[in-house]
Tab-separated table of C-alpha atoms in Angstrom:
chain	number	residue	atom	x	y	z
A	23	MET	CA	-94.412	99.174	-175.294
A	24	GLU	CA	-92.742	97.431	-172.393
A	25	ILE	CA	-96.079	96.050	-171.246
A	26	ALA	CA	-96.672	94.598	-174.713
A	27	LEU	CA	-93.257	92.962	-174.587
A	28	ILE	CA	-93.992	91.498	-171.158
A	29	GLU	CA	-97.279	90.088	-172.413
A	30	LYS	CA	-95.481	88.391	-175.293
A	31	CYS	CA	-92.976	86.956	-172.842
A	32	LYS	CA	-95.783	85.556	-170.708
A	33	SER	CA	-96.968	83.566	-173.684
A	34	GLY	CA	-93.504	82.055	-174.060
A	35	ASP	CA	-92.506	84.017	-177.153
A	36	ARG	CA	-88.792	83.249	-177.390
A	37	GLU	CA	-88.097	86.311	-179.487
A	38	ALA	CA	-89.724	88.516	-176.875
A	39	LEU	CA	-87.743	86.810	-174.119
A	40	GLY	CA	-84.607	87.502	-176.098
A	41	GLU	CA	-85.564	91.139	-176.494
A	42	LEU	CA	-86.227	91.520	-172.787
A	43	LEU	CA	-82.930	89.860	-172.054
A	44	GLY	CA	-81.163	92.142	-174.496
A	45	GLN	CA	-82.523	95.194	-172.718
A	46	TYR	CA	-81.754	94.188	-169.167
A	47	GLN	CA	-79.026	91.589	-169.150
A	48	LYS	CA	-76.088	93.974	-169.129
A	49	PRO	CA	-77.292	96.284	-166.338
A	50	VAL	CA	-78.306	93.333	-164.162
A	51	TYR	CA	-74.960	91.619	-164.759
A	52	ASN	CA	-73.109	94.838	-163.944
A	53	ALA	CA	-75.034	95.396	-160.725
A	54	ALA	CA	-74.453	91.789	-159.667
A	55	TYR	CA	-70.766	92.123	-160.483
A	56	ARG	CA	-70.466	95.295	-158.410
A	57	ILE	CA	-72.268	93.671	-155.487
A	58	LEU	CA	-70.471	90.329	-155.637
A	59	GLY	CA	-67.090	91.308	-157.017
A	60	ASN	CA	-66.719	88.233	-159.178
A	61	PRO	CA	-67.672	87.766	-162.854
A	62	ASP	CA	-68.610	84.102	-162.455
A	63	ASP	CA	-70.921	84.827	-159.544
A	64	ALA	CA	-72.384	87.743	-161.476
A	65	ALA	CA	-73.103	85.451	-164.437
A	66	ASP	CA	-74.704	82.854	-162.162
A	67	VAL	CA	-76.886	85.445	-160.504
A	68	THR	CA	-77.875	86.996	-163.832
A	69	GLN	CA	-78.943	83.605	-165.077
A	70	VAL	CA	-81.034	82.871	-161.997
A	71	VAL	CA	-82.549	86.354	-162.043
A	72	PHE	CA	-83.845	86.079	-165.588
A	73	LEU	CA	-85.168	82.582	-165.129
A	74	LYS	CA	-87.092	83.847	-162.111
A	75	VAL	CA	-88.244	86.899	-164.020
A	76	PHE	CA	-89.528	84.741	-166.871
A	77	GLU	CA	-91.273	82.397	-164.456
A	78	ASN	CA	-92.859	85.126	-162.370
A	79	LEU	CA	-93.952	87.688	-164.926
A	80	ASP	CA	-97.513	87.277	-163.671
A	81	ARG	CA	-96.436	88.703	-160.325
A	82	TYR	CA	-94.999	91.899	-161.746
A	83	ASP	CA	-96.809	94.970	-160.380
A	84	PRO	CA	-96.951	97.598	-163.182
A	85	LYS	CA	-97.125	100.448	-160.651
A	86	TYR	CA	-93.364	100.058	-160.329
A	87	ARG	CA	-90.823	100.291	-163.111
A	88	PHE	CA	-90.186	96.881	-164.612
A	89	PHE	CA	-86.487	97.522	-164.251
A	90	SER	CA	-86.761	98.060	-160.493
A	91	TRP	CA	-88.735	94.809	-160.164
A	92	ILE	CA	-85.928	92.940	-161.908
A	93	TYR	CA	-83.410	94.657	-159.656
A	94	ARG	CA	-85.295	93.613	-156.567
A	95	ILE	CA	-84.905	90.012	-157.682
A	96	ALA	CA	-81.269	90.641	-158.603
A	97	VAL	CA	-80.455	92.123	-155.203
A	98	ASN	CA	-82.106	89.227	-153.384
A	99	GLU	CA	-80.284	86.690	-155.518
A	100	SER	CA	-76.989	88.488	-154.939
A	101	ILE	CA	-77.566	88.343	-151.202
A	102	ASN	CA	-78.370	84.648	-151.503
A	103	GLN	CA	-75.237	84.100	-153.538
A	104	ASN	CA	-73.195	85.814	-150.848
A	105	LYS	CA	-74.766	83.571	-148.225
A	106	ARG	CA	-73.952	80.517	-150.282
A	107	GLY	CA	-70.329	81.604	-150.270
A	108	ALA	CA	-69.555	83.737	-153.236
A	109	ARG	CA	-66.203	83.295	-154.950
A	110	THR	CA	-65.076	86.763	-153.969
A	111	GLN	CA	-61.423	86.983	-153.156
A	112	PRO	CA	-60.599	88.530	-149.807
A	113	LEU	CA	-59.267	92.033	-150.216
A	114	ASP	CA	-55.874	91.184	-148.833
A	115	GLU	CA	-55.453	88.577	-151.566
A	116	ARG	CA	-56.140	91.013	-154.368
A	117	GLU	CA	-53.256	92.316	-156.359
A	118	ILE	CA	-53.340	96.022	-155.751
A	119	PRO	CA	-50.747	97.873	-157.757
A	120	ALA	CA	-48.930	100.867	-156.398
A	121	TRP	CA	-50.490	104.105	-157.512
A	122	GLY	CA	-48.948	107.401	-158.376
A	123	GLY	CA	-51.970	109.393	-157.301
A	124	PRO	CA	-55.395	110.235	-158.685
A	125	ASP	CA	-54.238	111.160	-162.182
A	126	ALA	CA	-52.325	107.945	-162.636
A	127	ALA	CA	-55.248	106.008	-161.283
A	128	LEU	CA	-57.731	107.607	-163.622
A	129	GLU	CA	-55.508	106.828	-166.564
A	130	SER	CA	-55.259	103.199	-165.593
A	131	SER	CA	-57.411	100.499	-167.065
A	132	SER	CA	-57.515	99.037	-163.566
A	133	LEU	CA	-59.625	101.843	-162.196
A	134	SER	CA	-62.592	99.526	-162.301
A	135	GLU	CA	-60.697	97.007	-160.162
A	136	GLN	CA	-59.759	99.666	-157.655
A	137	ILE	CA	-63.320	100.870	-157.398
A	138	GLN	CA	-64.449	97.285	-157.038
A	139	GLY	CA	-61.948	96.790	-154.234
A	140	GLY	CA	-63.391	99.846	-152.538
A	141	LEU	CA	-66.905	98.525	-152.919
A	142	MET	CA	-65.995	95.136	-151.512
A	143	ALA	CA	-64.519	96.830	-148.459
A	144	LEU	CA	-67.965	98.240	-147.664
A	145	SER	CA	-70.565	96.319	-145.725
A	146	GLU	CA	-73.182	94.628	-147.896
A	147	ASN	CA	-75.833	97.202	-146.928
A	148	TYR	CA	-73.617	100.113	-147.865
A	149	ARG	CA	-72.455	98.449	-151.077
A	150	MET	CA	-76.056	97.910	-152.192
A	151	VAL	CA	-77.032	101.563	-151.949
A	152	VAL	CA	-73.851	102.752	-153.650
A	153	VAL	CA	-74.339	100.299	-156.516
A	154	LEU	CA	-78.007	101.114	-156.972
A	155	ARG	CA	-77.400	104.868	-156.849
A	156	HIS	CA	-74.118	105.270	-158.702
A	157	PHE	CA	-74.033	102.311	-161.076
A	158	SER	CA	-77.727	101.760	-161.728
A	159	ASP	CA	-78.946	105.333	-161.369
A	160	PHE	CA	-81.991	104.638	-159.233
A	161	SER	CA	-83.779	107.336	-157.262
A	162	TYR	CA	-83.994	107.229	-153.474
A	163	ARG	CA	-87.586	106.066	-153.728
A	164	GLU	CA	-86.710	103.241	-156.103
A	165	ILE	CA	-83.756	102.154	-153.992
A	166	GLY	CA	-86.097	102.027	-151.000
A	167	HIS	CA	-88.497	99.844	-152.961
A	168	ILE	CA	-85.774	97.527	-154.240
A	169	LEU	CA	-84.158	97.071	-150.822
A	170	ASP	CA	-87.454	97.209	-148.951
A	171	ILE	CA	-86.266	99.967	-146.642
A	172	PRO	CA	-87.681	103.461	-145.947
A	173	GLU	CA	-86.450	106.305	-148.131
A	174	LYS	CA	-85.033	108.002	-145.044
A	175	THR	CA	-82.859	104.959	-144.427
A	176	VAL	CA	-81.680	105.094	-148.038
A	177	LYS	CA	-80.503	108.665	-147.525
A	178	SER	CA	-78.670	108.050	-144.274
A	179	ARG	CA	-77.166	104.791	-145.521
A	180	LEU	CA	-76.006	106.415	-148.727
A	181	TYR	CA	-74.369	109.265	-146.824
A	182	SER	CA	-72.455	106.874	-144.542
A	183	ALA	CA	-71.573	104.585	-147.444
A	184	ARG	CA	-70.121	107.461	-149.434
A	185	GLN	CA	-68.010	108.591	-146.519
A	186	ALA	CA	-66.659	105.049	-146.142
A	187	MET	CA	-66.135	104.714	-149.892
A	188	LYS	CA	-64.254	108.002	-150.027
A	189	GLU	CA	-61.902	106.891	-147.254
A	190	THR	CA	-61.336	103.516	-148.898
A	191	LEU	CA	-60.523	105.084	-152.263
A	192	GLN	CA	-58.256	107.607	-150.580
A	193	ALA	CA	-56.345	104.743	-148.994
A	194	ARG	CA	-55.981	103.196	-152.437
A	195	GLY	CA	-54.754	106.430	-153.977
A	196	VAL	CA	-57.714	106.606	-156.330
A	197	TYR	CA	-59.528	109.497	-154.675
B	5	MET	CA	-70.783	122.271	-138.439
B	6	LEU	CA	-73.378	121.297	-140.999
B	7	ASN	CA	-76.742	120.150	-139.726
B	8	GLU	CA	-78.691	117.130	-140.920
B	9	HIS	CA	-80.821	119.093	-143.375
B	10	GLU	CA	-77.796	120.783	-144.916
B	11	ILE	CA	-76.047	117.431	-145.340
B	12	TYR	CA	-79.198	116.133	-146.980
B	13	LEU	CA	-79.312	119.094	-149.356
B	14	ILE	CA	-75.717	118.515	-150.455
B	15	ASN	CA	-76.123	114.774	-150.976
B	16	ALA	CA	-79.512	115.044	-152.649
B	17	GLY	CA	-78.193	117.842	-154.839
B	18	ILE	CA	-75.473	115.546	-156.163
B	19	ASP	CA	-78.108	112.873	-156.755
B	20	GLY	CA	-80.522	115.186	-158.574
B	21	GLU	CA	-83.208	114.613	-155.961
B	22	LEU	CA	-83.970	118.239	-155.064
B	23	ASP	CA	-86.988	120.238	-156.150
B	24	ALA	CA	-86.684	123.863	-157.250
B	25	SER	CA	-87.148	125.245	-153.764
B	26	GLU	CA	-84.528	122.949	-152.266
B	27	LEU	CA	-82.126	123.781	-155.090
B	28	GLY	CA	-82.420	127.403	-154.107
B	29	GLU	CA	-81.625	126.433	-150.519
B	30	LEU	CA	-78.581	124.498	-151.643
B	31	GLU	CA	-77.273	127.379	-153.718
B	32	ALA	CA	-77.607	129.708	-150.753
B	33	LEU	CA	-75.886	127.221	-148.500
B	34	LEU	CA	-72.965	126.769	-150.892
B	35	ALA	CA	-72.586	130.504	-151.218
B	36	ALA	CA	-72.487	130.964	-147.447
B	37	SER	CA	-70.554	127.960	-146.134
B	38	GLU	CA	-67.003	126.868	-146.885
B	39	GLU	CA	-67.672	123.564	-145.159
B	40	ALA	CA	-70.664	122.962	-147.405
B	41	ARG	CA	-68.628	123.760	-150.509
B	42	THR	CA	-65.927	121.313	-149.412
B	43	MET	CA	-68.406	118.523	-148.799
B	44	HIS	CA	-70.156	119.230	-152.086
B	45	ALA	CA	-66.860	119.160	-153.993
B	46	GLU	CA	-65.812	115.886	-152.322
B	47	LEU	CA	-69.087	114.164	-153.091
B	48	LEU	CA	-69.010	115.388	-156.661
B	49	LYS	CA	-65.499	114.030	-157.061
B	50	LEU	CA	-66.504	110.660	-155.653
B	51	SER	CA	-69.518	110.572	-157.923
B	52	ASN	CA	-67.333	111.317	-160.948
B	53	ILE	CA	-64.816	108.624	-160.027
B	54	LEU	CA	-67.557	106.024	-159.703
B	55	ALA	CA	-69.092	107.155	-162.981
B	56	ALA	CA	-65.714	106.630	-164.672
B	57	ALA	CA	-65.747	102.906	-163.914
B	58	PRO	CA	-66.323	101.094	-167.207
B	59	ASP	CA	-69.269	98.755	-167.638
B	60	GLN	CA	-68.539	95.071	-167.381
B	61	LYS	CA	-69.420	92.935	-170.370
B	62	PRO	CA	-71.454	89.803	-169.618
B	63	PRO	CA	-70.122	86.519	-171.034
B	64	GLU	CA	-71.129	86.211	-174.673
B	65	GLU	CA	-72.910	82.887	-174.229
B	66	LEU	CA	-74.897	83.990	-171.188
B	67	ALA	CA	-78.000	85.161	-173.054
B	68	ARG	CA	-78.191	81.941	-175.059
B	69	VAL	CA	-77.802	79.813	-171.934
B	70	ILE	CA	-80.592	81.729	-170.217
B	71	LEU	CA	-82.934	81.405	-173.191
B	72	ASP	CA	-82.167	77.693	-173.525
B	73	ARG	CA	-82.958	77.193	-169.870
B	74	ALA	CA	-86.055	79.364	-169.986
B	75	ALA	CA	-87.858	77.305	-172.602
B	76	PRO	CA	-88.080	73.977	-170.790
B	77	ARG	CA	-88.796	75.781	-167.523
B	78	GLN	CA	-91.942	77.274	-168.889
B	79	ALA	CA	-93.176	73.808	-169.734
B	80	PHE	CA	-92.289	72.745	-166.218
B	81	SER	CA	-93.886	75.464	-164.187
B	82	LEU	CA	-95.278	74.628	-160.784
B	83	ARG	CA	-98.913	74.861	-161.658
B	84	SER	CA	-98.619	72.776	-164.754
B	85	VAL	CA	-96.387	70.138	-163.338
B	86	PHE	CA	-99.056	67.479	-163.471
B	87	SER	CA	-100.798	68.539	-166.616
B	88	ALA	CA	-97.453	68.516	-168.395
B	89	PHE	CA	-97.226	64.776	-168.055
B	90	GLN	CA	-99.068	61.951	-169.657
B	91	PRO	CA	-101.369	59.803	-167.581
B	92	ALA	CA	-99.755	57.085	-165.646
B	93	THR	CA	-98.702	53.997	-167.430
B	94	ALA	CA	-97.761	50.608	-166.133
B	95	GLY	CA	-94.596	50.436	-164.122
B	96	VAL	CA	-92.853	47.991	-166.418
B	97	ALA	CA	-89.971	50.363	-166.823
B	98	PHE	CA	-89.034	50.003	-163.230
B	99	ALA	CA	-88.230	46.324	-163.584
B	100	ALA	CA	-84.506	46.938	-163.791
B	101	GLY	CA	-84.521	50.213	-161.966
B	102	LEU	CA	-84.549	51.942	-165.298
B	103	LEU	CA	-87.221	54.443	-166.049
B	104	ALA	CA	-88.029	54.475	-169.708
B	105	THR	CA	-91.478	55.902	-169.850
B	106	VAL	CA	-93.361	58.929	-168.740
B	107	ALA	CA	-95.362	58.191	-165.673
B	108	VAL	CA	-96.804	59.578	-162.494
B	109	TYR	CA	-96.111	57.644	-159.344
B	110	GLU	CA	-97.337	57.981	-155.850
B	111	TRP	CA	-95.910	56.399	-152.776
B	112	SER	CA	-97.706	53.739	-150.825
B	113	PRO	CA	-95.988	53.807	-147.472
B	114	GLY	CA	-95.922	50.619	-145.549
B	115	PRO	CA	-95.792	51.942	-141.988
B	116	GLY	CA	-92.259	51.661	-140.747
B	117	ASP	CA	-91.324	49.360	-143.580
B	118	ARG	CA	-88.226	50.947	-145.030
B	119	SER	CA	-87.167	47.766	-146.765
B	120	VAL	CA	-90.010	48.334	-149.167
B	121	HIS	CA	-88.717	51.737	-150.055
B	122	GLU	CA	-85.156	50.623	-150.383
B	123	GLN	CA	-86.126	48.615	-153.423
B	124	MET	CA	-89.237	50.368	-154.456
B	125	ALA	CA	-90.172	51.359	-157.904
B	126	GLY	CA	-93.304	53.220	-156.953
B	127	THR	CA	-96.958	52.509	-156.957
B	128	LEU	CA	-98.782	53.810	-159.932
B	129	VAL	CA	-101.502	56.391	-159.619
B	130	ALA	CA	-102.658	59.202	-161.814
B	131	GLY	CA	-103.544	62.840	-161.572
B	132	ARG	CA	-102.691	64.167	-158.156
B	133	GLU	CA	-103.898	67.726	-157.891
B	134	ALA	CA	-101.151	70.330	-157.699
B	135	GLU	CA	-103.258	73.351	-156.788
B	136	ASN	CA	-102.138	73.337	-153.160
B	137	SER	CA	-98.497	73.318	-154.066
B	138	LYS	CA	-96.419	75.832	-152.082
B	139	PRO	CA	-92.861	76.750	-153.088
B	140	VAL	CA	-90.506	76.518	-150.110
B	141	ASP	CA	-86.945	76.902	-151.326
B	142	SER	CA	-84.773	76.674	-154.393
B	143	LEU	CA	-81.180	75.781	-155.052
B	144	ASP	CA	-79.122	76.495	-158.150
B	145	TRP	CA	-75.919	74.668	-158.840
B	146	GLN	CA	-73.152	74.285	-161.364
B	147	ALA	CA	-70.825	71.321	-161.701
B	148	GLY	CA	-68.616	70.127	-164.513
B	149	GLY	CA	-70.326	72.053	-167.276
B	150	HIS	CA	-73.799	71.176	-166.011
B	151	THR	CA	-76.168	73.639	-164.513
B	152	GLY	CA	-79.294	72.837	-162.633
B	153	LYS	CA	-81.992	73.909	-160.298
B	154	VAL	CA	-83.809	72.141	-157.522
B	155	LEU	CA	-87.097	73.553	-156.349
B	156	LEU	CA	-88.601	72.339	-153.071
B	157	ARG	CA	-92.330	72.675	-152.611
B	158	ARG	CA	-94.884	71.276	-150.244
B	159	GLU	CA	-97.961	69.636	-151.540
B	160	GLY	CA	-100.188	68.643	-148.673
B	161	ASP	CA	-98.182	66.213	-146.578
B	162	LEU	CA	-95.712	65.632	-149.398
B	163	SER	CA	-92.409	67.322	-149.984
B	164	VAL	CA	-91.735	67.563	-153.700
B	165	LEU	CA	-88.425	68.316	-155.373
B	166	ASP	CA	-88.581	69.549	-158.966
B	167	VAL	CA	-85.185	68.993	-160.503
B	168	GLU	CA	-83.855	70.381	-163.729
B	169	VAL	CA	-80.488	69.476	-165.213
B	170	LEU	CA	-78.895	71.007	-168.279
B	171	GLY	CA	-75.647	69.871	-169.798
B	172	GLU	CA	-73.825	67.181	-171.723
B	173	GLY	CA	-72.572	63.937	-170.309
B	174	SER	CA	-73.442	61.954	-167.237
B	175	LEU	CA	-74.289	63.337	-163.881
B	176	GLU	CA	-75.184	61.893	-160.500
B	177	ILE	CA	-77.351	63.761	-158.043
B	178	SER	CA	-78.003	62.427	-154.595
B	179	PHE	CA	-80.538	63.572	-152.033
B	180	ALA	CA	-79.949	62.676	-148.375
B	181	LEU	CA	-83.504	61.728	-147.544
B	182	ASP	CA	-82.925	59.890	-144.279
B	183	ASP	CA	-81.140	62.829	-142.706
B	184	ALA	CA	-84.071	65.058	-143.625
B	185	GLY	CA	-86.608	62.606	-142.225
B	186	LEU	CA	-88.011	61.816	-145.652
B	187	ASP	CA	-88.800	58.727	-147.646
B	188	PHE	CA	-88.721	58.195	-151.366
B	189	GLY	CA	-92.267	58.126	-152.648
B	190	GLY	CA	-91.839	58.185	-156.375
B	191	ILE	CA	-90.329	59.886	-159.356
B	192	MET	CA	-91.991	61.596	-162.255
B	193	ILE	CA	-90.058	62.252	-165.428
B	194	GLY	CA	-90.885	65.282	-167.519
B	195	GLN	CA	-91.810	64.904	-171.130
B	196	THR	CA	-90.377	68.181	-172.282
B	197	GLY	CA	-86.666	68.299	-172.740
B	198	SER	CA	-86.026	64.948	-171.092
B	199	THR	CA	-84.300	61.943	-172.446
B	200	THR	CA	-85.934	59.320	-170.376
B	201	GLU	CA	-84.003	56.387	-171.799
B	202	ASN	CA	-80.832	57.269	-169.995
B	203	GLN	CA	-81.912	57.921	-166.481
B	204	HIS	CA	-81.483	55.627	-163.534
B	205	TYR	CA	-82.275	55.979	-159.901
B	206	GLU	CA	-81.745	53.989	-156.764
B	207	VAL	CA	-82.453	54.332	-153.089
B	208	SER	CA	-79.741	53.098	-150.805
B	209	GLY	CA	-77.974	54.137	-147.661
B	210	GLY	CA	-80.707	56.570	-146.793
B	211	ALA	CA	-80.182	58.564	-149.957
B	212	LEU	CA	-81.768	58.705	-153.382
B	213	ARG	CA	-79.300	58.787	-156.243
B	214	VAL	CA	-80.359	59.757	-159.730
B	215	THR	CA	-77.958	59.236	-162.590
B	216	SER	CA	-78.841	60.981	-165.792
B	217	GLN	CA	-77.409	61.857	-169.155
B	218	GLY	CA	-77.998	65.156	-170.894
B	219	ASN	CA	-80.882	67.497	-170.199
B	220	GLN	CA	-83.326	66.137	-167.656
B	221	GLU	CA	-86.369	67.182	-165.710
B	222	PHE	CA	-87.915	65.133	-162.994
B	223	SER	CA	-89.893	65.483	-159.804
B	224	LEU	CA	-89.353	63.517	-156.623
B	225	PHE	CA	-92.206	62.880	-154.230
B	226	LEU	CA	-91.036	62.557	-150.663
B	227	PRO	CA	-93.376	61.672	-147.836
B	228	ALA	CA	-92.222	62.064	-144.255
B	229	ALA	CA	-90.647	58.848	-143.076
B	230	VAL	CA	-92.836	57.092	-140.562
B	231	GLN	CA	-90.034	56.646	-138.088
B	232	HIS	CA	-88.941	60.258	-138.377
B	233	SER	CA	-90.838	63.339	-137.396
B	234	ASP	CA	-88.338	65.965	-138.518
B	235	SER	CA	-89.176	66.247	-142.202
B	236	GLY	CA	-88.718	70.020	-141.944
B	237	LYS	CA	-84.947	69.561	-141.908
B	238	ALA	CA	-82.773	70.589	-144.821
B	239	ILE	CA	-82.179	68.085	-147.606
B	240	ARG	CA	-78.534	67.775	-148.558
B	241	VAL	CA	-78.017	67.726	-152.322
B	242	GLU	CA	-74.784	66.468	-153.840
B	243	VAL	CA	-73.874	66.607	-157.501
B	244	LEU	CA	-71.102	64.578	-159.055
B	245	ALA	CA	-70.274	65.414	-162.642
B	246	GLY	CA	-67.655	63.773	-164.823
B	247	GLY	CA	-66.596	61.788	-161.797
B	248	GLU	CA	-64.826	64.812	-160.364
B	249	GLU	CA	-66.433	68.159	-159.880
B	250	ARG	CA	-68.812	68.262	-157.005
B	251	PHE	CA	-71.452	70.561	-155.719
B	252	THR	CA	-72.926	70.228	-152.274
B	253	GLY	CA	-75.764	72.328	-150.968
B	254	ASN	CA	-78.832	72.214	-148.782
B	255	ILE	CA	-82.396	72.948	-149.649
B	256	GLY	CA	-85.237	73.563	-147.212
B	257	GLY	CA	-84.888	73.267	-143.487
C-alpha cells in the first residue's frame, strides 16, 4: 500500500503527497524538535525534509522501511541546521522552575520542557540515539541504518546516553 | 559488578530487542543479582519518563506550505531544468535590465573583460544539455515571510545556481560572485510559478543582485572568472526582504 502511495507521489499526485505528508509530518517534526530543541527550527527542518523526500523518491531503497529513509534525511537536515546555528537557547538561559520532586514534575505540563532540557544537555550523538529509540521507537538495526553507524555502536552509545540523561534529569528533579 | 553482556541484556530487554533465549538469560540475571535489578528498574523508570513526554504539534500551516512548495519544485527538478523552459528568444527584454520573457542564456566570456559582464544581458543560445549536472550543495533560507532554496550544481565548467523564492512582496537576493571567483554568465527564468514581469537583476560591485516580487524560480549560470582560479570557494548569499530582515549564508566551497 505504501509502495502504491509512493508511486503516486512520484507522478506528482498532490493528493498522494498530502497523504504521505499526513502520515509522516508529525513524527518527523517531533524528532526534529527533540533534536533541535526549537519549534521554528523543527518546522524548517520538516519542510526541507519533505521537499527532499518528494524530490528524491526515485532514490528510495524499498529494502528499508520508508519511514527510516525519511528519518535518515531528517537526521541529516537536523545536523545541518545545527551547523547553520540553530535557534536553540543555551540551557542556562532557559527558565527552569523549581521542582518538588518526581511526582510534582510528572504532574506538570512542563515535563516536556524538562525532558527537552535534559536532551539538549546531551551531546548531539547521544541525543540522536535517545530520540530515535525513545521518541521514534526504532530498533537498534534501524538506528544504525539511519545514523550510518554499526549496531554495536548504537548499543554502547545508547547505554552511555541513558546514563547521562538519567543524571541530567536527576539534577532537574524529574527523575 | 555487571559485565558487558549483562548490561546489554538489561538495556536490550528494556528496548524489546531480546530473543526468547536472551529473555531467559535476563530473567535469570534479574533473579540472581540485586545490581541487575537496580539497573533494570532505573532504566525502566527513565524509559517511562521519556514516554510520558507529550507529542509536539506541528504548526497548522506547515503541511500546506510544504505542498505549495513541492508543486513548483517538481516542475523545476534538476534533470528537467532545460526541458522545462521554452527555446531561447531574442534578448529584447534585457534592454532595460528587465527580464520579461522566458529565455535561455549562455555566457560569452571575453577573456579578462569584466566590463562586459558588468553590463551584460547575456548572449542568447538554446538547449544546453543538463545530463552532466552534479548537485554540489543546497541552502534554505527564510526572511521576512519569504522562504527559498538555492541549489548549487556543476555542469561541466559551469557553476549553476537554481533559485526558488516563495512569498509575497519584494525581495532582493545578492550573490557575491567576485569573492567566489565567478562571473555572471546568464540567467534563466522558469516558466512554472514565476512572474517574470517583475524581476530585475544587475551585476555591480562584484555581486549579482536579483530583485523579485512574489514567487520566482530562476537559474544563474556562473563561469569561473578568467582572472580568478578559485571558483571552488563558497558563494555568499544575502537576502533582504521588506527592507529589513536579512539572511546571510554560504553555499558551496
